[in-house]
XYZ file of N, CA and C in Angstrom:
675
model
N -151.973 32.072 -20.364
C -153.217 32.052 -19.585
C -153.556 33.443 -19.071
N -152.515 34.177 -18.619
C -152.750 35.505 -18.052
C -153.278 36.490 -19.084
N -153.096 36.180 -20.392
C -153.587 37.073 -21.431
C -155.084 36.931 -21.656
N -155.675 35.851 -21.149
C -157.111 35.644 -21.317
C -157.865 36.654 -20.462
N -158.824 37.411 -21.038
C -159.549 38.426 -20.263
C -160.210 37.874 -19.015
N -160.722 36.629 -19.084
C -161.424 36.073 -17.929
C -160.476 35.894 -16.756
N -159.203 35.531 -17.060
C -158.218 35.358 -15.999
C -157.667 36.705 -15.576
N -157.388 37.564 -16.553
C -156.767 38.848 -16.257
C -157.640 39.700 -15.349
N -158.960 39.618 -15.528
C -159.882 40.427 -14.734
C -160.578 39.614 -13.645
N -160.083 38.411 -13.365
C -160.816 37.500 -12.480
C -160.995 38.041 -11.075
N -160.077 38.878 -10.596
C -160.183 39.382 -9.237
C -160.742 40.803 -9.197
N -161.079 41.361 -10.329
C -161.561 42.739 -10.374
C -163.072 42.780 -10.326
N -163.608 43.742 -9.570
C -165.062 43.848 -9.443
C -165.695 44.300 -10.748
N -165.011 45.167 -11.489
C -165.594 45.699 -12.713
C -165.381 44.775 -13.901
N -164.291 44.024 -13.901
C -164.043 43.025 -14.935
C -163.766 43.637 -16.296
N -163.897 42.846 -17.335
C -163.671 43.274 -18.700
C -164.575 44.459 -19.026
N -163.999 45.601 -19.463
C -164.816 46.787 -19.719
C -165.760 46.648 -20.905
N -165.575 45.644 -21.752
C -166.465 45.454 -22.895
C -167.704 44.679 -22.468
N -168.896 45.273 -22.594
C -170.117 44.611 -22.105
C -170.653 43.539 -23.054
N -169.879 42.484 -23.274
C -170.392 41.357 -24.043
C -171.401 40.614 -23.174
N -172.498 40.160 -23.780
C -173.517 39.482 -22.985
C -174.194 38.411 -23.824
N -174.870 37.491 -23.157
C -175.568 36.416 -23.846
C -176.837 36.929 -24.509
N -177.176 36.335 -25.632
C -178.470 36.619 -26.240
C -179.545 35.964 -25.383
N -180.793 36.323 -25.621
C -181.893 35.723 -24.870
C -181.902 34.210 -25.067
N -181.710 33.764 -26.306
C -181.708 32.326 -26.586
C -180.568 31.624 -25.857
N -179.390 32.243 -25.841
C -178.242 31.653 -25.153
C -178.480 31.579 -23.652
N -179.055 32.648 -23.094
C -179.321 32.665 -21.656
C -180.333 31.594 -21.273
N -181.399 31.473 -22.054
C -182.406 30.444 -21.778
C -181.796 29.050 -21.866
N -180.958 28.841 -22.872
C -180.309 27.543 -23.051
C -179.409 27.221 -21.863
N -178.620 28.198 -21.426
C -177.706 27.957 -20.313
C -178.470 27.704 -19.020
N -179.544 28.441 -18.784
C -180.354 28.227 -17.582
C -180.910 26.809 -17.559
N -181.424 26.343 -18.697
C -181.957 24.979 -18.779
C -180.853 23.954 -18.567
N -179.682 24.212 -19.143
C -178.539 23.311 -19.007
C -178.111 23.196 -17.547
N -178.008 24.320 -16.869
C -177.599 24.321 -15.463
C -178.653 23.667 -14.580
N -179.922 23.928 -14.879
C -181.016 23.448 -14.034
C -181.227 21.946 -14.108
N -180.612 21.284 -15.071
C -180.703 19.822 -15.136
C -180.062 19.156 -13.925
N -179.260 19.918 -13.191
C -178.540 19.351 -12.049
C -179.356 19.364 -10.764
N -180.588 19.861 -10.814
C -181.423 19.864 -9.612
C -182.674 19.025 -9.833
N -183.347 18.592 -8.763
C -184.599 17.826 -8.904
C -185.638 18.628 -9.673
N -186.386 17.953 -10.537
C -187.433 18.612 -11.333
C -188.744 17.875 -11.115
N -189.418 18.087 -9.989
C -190.644 17.342 -9.674
C -191.761 17.520 -10.690
N -191.763 18.632 -11.403
C -192.828 18.869 -12.368
C -192.560 18.288 -13.736
N -191.414 17.619 -13.890
C -191.034 17.042 -15.178
C -191.196 15.535 -15.119
N -191.686 14.947 -16.180
C -191.920 13.500 -16.193
C -190.763 12.750 -16.835
N -190.751 11.436 -16.632
C -189.781 10.579 -17.295
C -188.374 10.709 -16.744
N -187.400 10.404 -17.587
C -186.003 10.378 -17.153
C -185.487 11.752 -16.765
N -186.048 12.818 -17.340
C -185.583 14.172 -17.016
C -185.809 14.500 -15.547
N -186.837 13.925 -14.951
C -187.163 14.227 -13.561
C -186.041 13.797 -12.615
N -185.395 12.679 -12.917
C -184.359 12.149 -12.033
C -182.957 12.312 -12.604
N -182.811 13.151 -13.632
C -181.507 13.320 -14.276
C -180.459 13.854 -13.309
N -180.903 14.624 -12.311
C -179.955 15.230 -11.374
C -179.175 14.195 -10.573
N -179.742 12.991 -10.423
C -179.100 11.965 -9.604
C -177.777 11.494 -10.196
N -177.574 11.720 -11.491
C -176.354 11.257 -12.156
C -175.177 12.209 -11.948
N -175.431 13.388 -11.403
C -174.363 14.374 -11.234
C -173.531 14.092 -9.985
N -172.217 14.202 -10.103
C -171.350 14.136 -8.930
C -171.488 15.446 -8.167
N -171.027 15.472 -6.925
C -171.148 16.717 -6.165
C -170.301 17.817 -6.789
N -169.163 17.442 -7.402
C -168.327 18.450 -8.049
C -169.029 19.047 -9.271
N -169.711 18.200 -10.038
C -170.439 18.696 -11.207
C -171.575 19.622 -10.789
N -172.244 19.276 -9.707
C -173.304 20.140 -9.186
C -172.725 21.459 -8.708
N -171.626 21.392 -7.966
C -170.958 22.616 -7.488
C -170.630 23.538 -8.649
N -170.064 22.983 -9.706
C -169.675 23.792 -10.861
C -170.875 24.501 -11.479
N -171.985 23.802 -11.589
C -173.172 24.395 -12.201
C -173.782 25.477 -11.312
N -173.770 25.257 -10.022
C -174.323 26.264 -9.112
C -173.447 27.512 -9.117
N -172.138 27.326 -9.177
C -171.234 28.475 -9.241
C -171.519 29.311 -10.488
N -171.678 28.663 -11.630
C -171.992 29.381 -12.867
C -173.366 30.041 -12.760
N -174.293 29.393 -12.066
C -175.620 29.980 -11.863
C -175.527 31.303 -11.116
N -174.582 31.420 -10.197
C -174.432 32.668 -9.447
C -173.760 33.753 -10.286
N -172.960 33.349 -11.274
C -172.406 34.333 -12.210
C -173.522 34.917 -13.069
N -174.378 34.054 -13.609
C -175.442 34.497 -14.511
C -176.654 35.033 -13.760
N -177.024 34.379 -12.678
C -178.232 34.750 -11.949
C -178.018 35.712 -10.806
N -176.756 36.104 -10.555
C -176.480 37.033 -9.474
C -175.414 38.061 -9.788
N -174.730 37.890 -10.917
C -173.724 38.865 -11.324
C -172.435 38.827 -10.530
N -172.159 37.731 -9.834
C -170.956 37.647 -9.017
C -169.713 37.428 -9.872
N -168.580 37.941 -9.411
C -167.300 37.687 -10.062
C -166.776 36.321 -9.618
N -165.785 35.764 -10.328
C -165.196 34.496 -9.898
C -164.634 34.558 -8.478
N -163.918 35.641 -8.157
C -163.337 35.769 -6.823
C -164.419 35.798 -5.751
N -165.531 36.451 -6.041
C -166.630 36.526 -5.075
C -167.276 35.171 -4.862
N -167.441 34.409 -5.936
C -168.024 33.071 -5.811
C -167.150 32.191 -4.924
N -165.841 32.238 -5.127
C -164.934 31.396 -4.339
C -164.865 31.829 -2.882
N -165.172 33.093 -2.604
C -165.086 33.609 -1.233
C -166.349 33.365 -0.417
N -167.420 32.898 -1.049
C -168.684 32.692 -0.342
C -168.551 31.619 0.731
N -169.287 31.814 1.823
C -169.302 30.846 2.916
C -170.712 30.286 3.086
N -170.848 29.361 4.003
C -172.162 28.770 4.258
C -173.143 29.787 4.834
N -172.629 30.906 5.328
C -173.503 31.966 5.845
C -173.974 32.916 4.745
N -173.460 32.751 3.536
C -173.764 33.691 2.455
C -175.188 33.595 1.911
N -175.753 32.402 1.703
C -177.120 32.325 1.169
C -178.142 32.887 2.158
N -179.083 33.681 1.656
C -180.083 34.334 2.505
C -181.489 33.979 2.032
N -182.317 33.549 2.974
C -183.724 33.275 2.664
C -184.657 34.232 3.396
N -184.203 34.817 4.501
C -185.066 35.696 5.286
C -185.438 36.947 4.479
N -186.675 37.373 4.670
C -187.128 38.597 4.019
C -187.583 38.435 2.588
N -187.582 37.209 2.084
C -187.997 36.990 0.703
C -189.502 36.887 0.555
N -189.964 36.848 -0.680
C -191.403 36.765 -0.939
C -191.957 35.390 -0.602
N -191.121 34.363 -0.764
C -191.531 32.993 -0.472
C -190.719 32.488 0.713
N -191.396 31.982 1.710
C -190.735 31.552 2.934
C -189.715 30.455 2.651
N -188.525 30.608 3.244
C -187.431 29.634 3.164
C -186.830 29.498 1.768
N -187.198 30.347 0.835
C -186.591 30.286 -0.501
C -185.387 31.220 -0.549
N -184.258 30.702 -1.002
C -183.059 31.523 -1.127
C -183.264 32.545 -2.241
N -183.022 33.808 -1.929
C -183.258 34.851 -2.922
C -182.166 35.913 -2.946
N -181.211 35.781 -2.057
C -180.182 36.805 -1.948
C -178.876 36.170 -1.463
N -177.750 36.800 -1.816
C -176.431 36.321 -1.412
C -175.694 37.438 -0.684
N -175.089 37.097 0.443
C -174.248 38.030 1.179
C -172.801 37.810 0.741
N -172.191 38.849 0.196
C -170.838 38.754 -0.347
C -169.865 39.417 0.619
N -168.840 38.689 1.082
C -167.888 39.254 2.045
C -167.111 40.431 1.459
N -166.615 41.296 2.333
C -165.763 42.400 1.902
C -164.487 41.843 1.282
N -163.976 42.563 0.284
C -162.758 42.124 -0.393
C -161.942 43.345 -0.784
N -160.823 43.573 -0.082
C -160.001 44.732 -0.377
C -160.758 46.020 -0.127
N -160.855 46.854 -1.162
C -161.578 48.122 -1.045
C -163.081 47.959 -1.227
N -163.513 46.766 -1.616
C -164.944 46.526 -1.832
C -165.613 46.115 -0.525
N -166.591 46.883 -0.053
C -167.270 46.530 1.198
C -168.182 45.325 1.020
N -168.552 44.718 2.129
C -169.513 43.610 2.087
C -170.833 44.138 1.535
N -171.558 43.274 0.839
C -172.829 43.699 0.265
C -173.751 42.494 0.100
N -174.996 42.760 -0.233
C -175.962 41.712 -0.539
C -176.505 41.958 -1.943
N -176.729 40.876 -2.671
C -177.261 41.003 -4.028
C -178.313 39.931 -4.265
N -179.384 40.248 -4.975
C -180.428 39.248 -5.240
C -179.957 38.236 -6.275
N -180.527 37.042 -6.228
C -180.231 36.027 -7.233
C -181.535 35.565 -7.874
N -181.444 35.104 -9.094
C -182.628 34.638 -9.818
C -183.255 33.446 -9.107
N -184.578 33.303 -9.173
C -185.246 32.161 -8.536
C -184.675 30.814 -8.969
N -184.380 30.658 -10.264
C -183.840 29.373 -10.725
C -182.467 29.103 -10.118
N -181.674 30.175 -9.939
C -180.359 30.029 -9.316
C -180.511 29.695 -7.833
N -181.526 30.283 -7.195
C -181.791 29.974 -5.792
C -182.177 28.523 -5.586
N -182.936 27.969 -6.531
C -183.332 26.562 -6.432
C -182.125 25.640 -6.584
N -181.237 25.981 -7.504
C -180.007 25.205 -7.662
C -179.151 25.285 -6.408
N -179.043 26.486 -5.851
C -178.246 26.682 -4.649
C -178.824 25.902 -3.475
N -180.136 25.879 -3.356
C -180.786 25.126 -2.278
C -180.458 23.640 -2.392
N -180.496 23.112 -3.603
C -180.162 21.697 -3.816
C -178.700 21.439 -3.479
N -177.823 22.367 -3.849
C -176.403 22.214 -3.540
C -176.171 22.163 -2.027
N -176.838 23.025 -1.285
C -176.680 23.026 0.171
C -177.114 21.693 0.767
N -178.173 21.125 0.221
C -178.641 19.825 0.702
C -177.612 18.729 0.411
N -177.102 18.710 -0.816
C -176.109 17.699 -1.192
C -174.827 17.877 -0.395
N -174.394 19.128 -0.226
C -173.172 19.394 0.545
C -173.319 18.901 1.972
N -174.494 19.113 2.560
C -174.760 18.669 3.927
C -174.796 17.149 4.011
N -175.452 16.506 3.046
C -175.555 15.047 3.049
C -174.188 14.383 2.930
N -173.282 15.009 2.205
C -171.941 14.458 2.033
C -171.023 14.806 3.193
N -171.540 15.641 4.113
C -170.784 16.022 5.309
C -169.407 16.604 4.958
N -169.397 17.490 3.975
C -168.152 18.156 3.599
C -167.815 19.187 4.672
N -166.639 19.102 5.284
C -166.292 20.016 6.373
C -165.924 21.412 5.871
N -165.771 22.333 6.820
C -165.352 23.684 6.485
C -166.517 24.622 6.257
N -166.187 25.906 6.121
C -167.201 26.949 5.973
C -167.372 27.441 4.543
N -166.493 27.022 3.627
C -166.584 27.513 2.253
C -167.823 26.942 1.565
N -168.569 27.801 0.893
C -169.773 27.350 0.198
C -169.423 26.390 -0.931
N -168.337 26.700 -1.637
C -167.915 25.863 -2.761
C -166.490 25.352 -2.540
N -166.321 24.285 -1.776
C -164.978 23.740 -1.549
C -164.449 23.029 -2.787
N -163.138 22.871 -2.829
C -162.507 22.189 -3.952
C -162.531 20.680 -3.799
N -162.431 20.211 -2.552
C -162.358 18.775 -2.290
C -163.353 18.367 -1.217
N -163.506 17.058 -1.047
C -164.421 16.528 -0.034
C -163.923 16.792 1.375
N -162.685 17.256 1.502
C -162.137 17.603 2.817
C -162.324 19.087 3.129
N -162.937 19.828 2.208
C -163.231 21.236 2.457
C -162.173 22.205 1.997
N -161.203 21.738 1.215
C -160.125 22.603 0.738
C -160.683 23.746 -0.111
N -160.038 24.907 0.000
C -160.480 26.086 -0.746
C -160.339 25.878 -2.251
N -161.323 26.329 -2.990
C -161.328 26.229 -4.449
C -160.343 27.241 -5.008
N -159.365 26.785 -5.776
C -158.343 27.677 -6.309
C -158.842 28.432 -7.537
N -158.199 29.549 -7.807
C -158.537 30.367 -8.975
C -158.391 29.565 -10.267
N -157.278 28.826 -10.385
C -157.023 28.065 -11.608
C -158.051 26.951 -11.809
N -158.364 26.231 -10.725
C -159.330 25.140 -10.823
C -160.715 25.671 -11.184
N -161.098 26.766 -10.551
C -162.400 27.378 -10.834
C -162.477 27.813 -12.294
N -161.424 28.461 -12.753
C -161.387 28.922 -14.141
C -161.519 27.755 -15.115
N -160.743 26.692 -14.878
C -160.728 25.548 -15.793
C -162.079 24.837 -15.846
N -162.676 24.626 -14.668
C -163.952 23.909 -14.634
C -165.071 24.744 -15.262
N -165.041 26.052 -15.038
C -166.060 26.922 -15.625
C -165.917 26.973 -17.143
N -164.700 27.076 -17.606
C -164.427 27.104 -19.045
C -164.955 25.839 -19.715
N -164.705 24.695 -19.074
C -165.166 23.431 -19.637
C -166.689 23.329 -19.593
N -167.279 23.822 -18.513
C -168.734 23.757 -18.374
C -169.428 24.574 -19.458
N -168.914 25.758 -19.729
C -169.506 26.588 -20.778
C -169.349 25.931 -22.147
N -168.223 25.249 -22.346
C -168.026 24.519 -23.599
C -169.017 23.365 -23.701
N -169.232 22.659 -22.591
C -170.195 21.553 -22.571
C -171.610 22.047 -22.858
N -171.875 23.294 -22.468
C -173.203 23.878 -22.698
C -173.369 24.368 -24.135
N -172.289 24.281 -24.914
C -172.360 24.707 -26.303
C -172.078 26.174 -26.511
N -171.534 26.845 -25.475
C -171.181 28.253 -25.590
C -169.685 28.370 -25.827
N -169.275 29.408 -26.526
C -167.854 29.613 -26.806
C -167.176 30.100 -25.545
N -166.398 29.219 -24.912
C -165.790 29.555 -23.627
C -164.713 30.617 -23.740
N -164.294 30.963 -24.962
C -163.243 31.963 -25.130
C -163.799 33.374 -25.297
N -165.103 33.507 -25.349
C -165.714 34.808 -25.593
C -166.324 35.398 -24.323
N -165.491 35.950 -23.464
C -165.997 36.674 -22.303
C -166.096 35.883 -21.025
N -166.299 34.573 -21.108
C -166.337 33.732 -19.920
C -167.347 34.181 -18.889
N -166.944 34.102 -17.614
C -167.867 34.427 -16.535
C -168.264 35.898 -16.529
N -167.409 36.778 -17.032
C -167.778 38.189 -17.043
C -168.840 38.479 -18.093
N -168.932 37.641 -19.106
C -170.034 37.761 -20.061
C -171.347 37.451 -19.355
N -171.314 36.497 -18.421
C -172.503 36.164 -17.635
C -172.841 37.310 -16.686
N -171.832 37.890 -16.084
C -172.023 39.033 -15.176
C -172.625 40.215 -15.937
N -172.107 40.480 -17.133
C -172.662 41.557 -17.956
C -174.112 41.262 -18.329
N -174.417 39.988 -18.574
C -175.789 39.610 -18.919
C -176.729 39.918 -17.763
N -176.292 39.609 -16.542
C -177.078 39.926 -15.347
C -177.333 41.431 -15.273
N -176.275 42.223 -15.442
C -176.406 43.677 -15.346
C -177.320 44.225 -16.434
N -177.140 43.737 -17.669
C -177.963 44.213 -18.778
C -179.439 43.945 -18.531
N -179.734 42.752 -18.029
C -181.134 42.393 -17.835
C -181.760 43.252 -16.739
N -180.998 43.559 -15.704
C -181.528 44.422 -14.650
C -181.838 45.818 -15.185
N -180.902 46.367 -15.952
C -181.093 47.713 -16.488
C -182.260 47.761 -17.461
N -182.403 46.736 -18.274
C -183.493 46.722 -19.248
C -184.841 46.482 -18.595
N -184.826 45.979 -17.395
C -186.083 45.817 -16.658
C -186.467 47.093 -15.931
N -185.601 48.093 -16.002
C -185.911 49.373 -15.390
C -185.308 49.590 -14.020
N -184.460 48.672 -13.562
C -183.791 48.862 -12.277
C -182.838 50.043 -12.385
N -182.820 50.895 -11.380
C -181.971 52.082 -11.398
C -180.499 51.691 -11.487
N -179.706 52.415 -12.293
C -178.277 52.114 -12.407
C -177.567 52.097 -11.059
N -178.000 52.996 -10.148
C -177.376 53.034 -8.823
C -177.586 51.727 -8.071
N -178.773 51.137 -8.227
C -179.082 49.878 -7.554
C -178.288 48.726 -8.164
N -178.226 48.684 -9.489
C -177.469 47.625 -10.154
C -175.993 47.724 -9.783
N -175.468 48.944 -9.741
C -174.069 49.143 -9.358
C -173.820 48.629 -7.943
N -174.761 48.886 -7.056
C -174.613 48.406 -5.674
C -174.616 46.886 -5.636
N -175.490 46.264 -6.417
C -175.530 44.799 -6.451
C -174.224 44.220 -6.995
N -173.649 44.913 -7.988
C -172.412 44.429 -8.600
C -171.173 44.779 -7.786
N -171.315 45.718 -6.856
C -170.169 46.130 -6.054
C -169.230 47.058 -6.798
N -169.783 47.900 -7.691
C -168.966 48.823 -8.476
C -169.499 50.244 -8.320
N -168.695 51.212 -8.785
C -169.139 52.598 -8.793
C -170.220 52.776 -9.861
N -171.126 53.698 -9.629
C -172.250 53.880 -10.552
C -171.767 54.300 -11.940
N -170.584 54.930 -12.013
C -170.058 55.350 -13.311
C -169.802 54.156 -14.240
N -169.587 52.993 -13.640
C -169.348 51.786 -14.438
C -170.562 51.469 -15.306
N -171.739 51.880 -14.849
C -172.965 51.593 -15.593
C -173.007 52.309 -16.945
N -172.173 53.348 -17.105
C -172.166 54.088 -18.366
C -171.795 53.200 -19.546
N -171.004 52.157 -19.297
C -170.553 51.296 -20.392
C -171.709 50.537 -21.036
N -172.826 50.436 -20.304
C -173.965 49.679 -20.825
C -174.959 50.543 -21.602
N -174.791 51.858 -21.545
C -175.819 52.758 -22.068
C -176.148 52.517 -23.535
N -175.128 52.365 -24.368
C -175.392 52.240 -25.800
C -176.060 50.918 -26.140
N -175.938 49.933 -25.260
C -176.579 48.639 -25.498
C -177.984 48.627 -24.915
N -178.146 49.230 -23.745
C -179.444 49.244 -23.071
C -180.476 50.010 -23.886
N -180.029 50.966 -24.688
C -180.968 51.788 -25.452
C -181.702 51.005 -26.530
N -181.204 49.798 -26.867
C -181.889 48.983 -27.874
C -182.797 47.984 -27.197
N -183.968 47.676 -27.794
C -184.910 46.757 -27.160
C -184.377 45.332 -27.120
N -184.717 44.605 -26.069
C -184.326 43.205 -25.956
C -185.295 42.505 -25.028
N -185.670 41.299 -25.386
C -186.558 40.511 -24.542
C -185.855 40.191 -23.232
N -186.602 40.189 -22.141
C -186.052 39.825 -20.840
C -186.375 38.367 -20.568
N -185.382 37.613 -20.155
C -185.600 36.198 -19.871
C -186.491 36.065 -18.652
N -187.597 35.390 -18.786
C -188.507 35.201 -17.671
C -187.875 34.274 -16.633
N -188.165 34.558 -15.361
C -187.635 33.725 -14.297
C -186.339 34.245 -13.733
N -185.755 35.271 -14.389
C -184.524 35.832 -13.850
C -184.883 36.947 -12.884
N -183.842 37.422 -12.122
C -184.126 38.487 -11.166
C -184.369 39.785 -11.889
């Protein structure tokens, strides 16, 4: 297990140095797959109420993956989030979650990073479900209904299975492939490398690894940050 890049780099801010990332089609597919877990008032028929079939654990898993893809967070950062982490103040739309506050970890200082609108909508639904179930504790993503902390192994296993369920090869980059996808899309949209590095919690020199990929044209997924 320790030989798997996703596990080996799970606690590192920079992660796997190889910038593997999702194609536009893969990213769109995964976003749609994850978004099935939230209410869809604009969709008709059975798809509108499909979210009701999800357990709270299944919803938690999808929202966690949404923060990897839609916010560039590492696995360790996702597990460390608290109920105070989601931020709605200062956004373009009142009361809409648009940013995440990430606690300090080791040498990495606390920081804030934007999240994609679709990821914010999933997160908002998760907060509602978590509140309705009266799950105790301060952890944003608890492991159990009693509020127990989500372990590294459990998080890894559930994420791996979720990506497989989505039809993606769970052995190719894992959550860091999603993190790289977030970074690539920001850079290709013209966001300054210094800003992207700050959002990712890494030194700006880390952005050099993306240069040879960013130089080629690629469609940007609409609806992402």
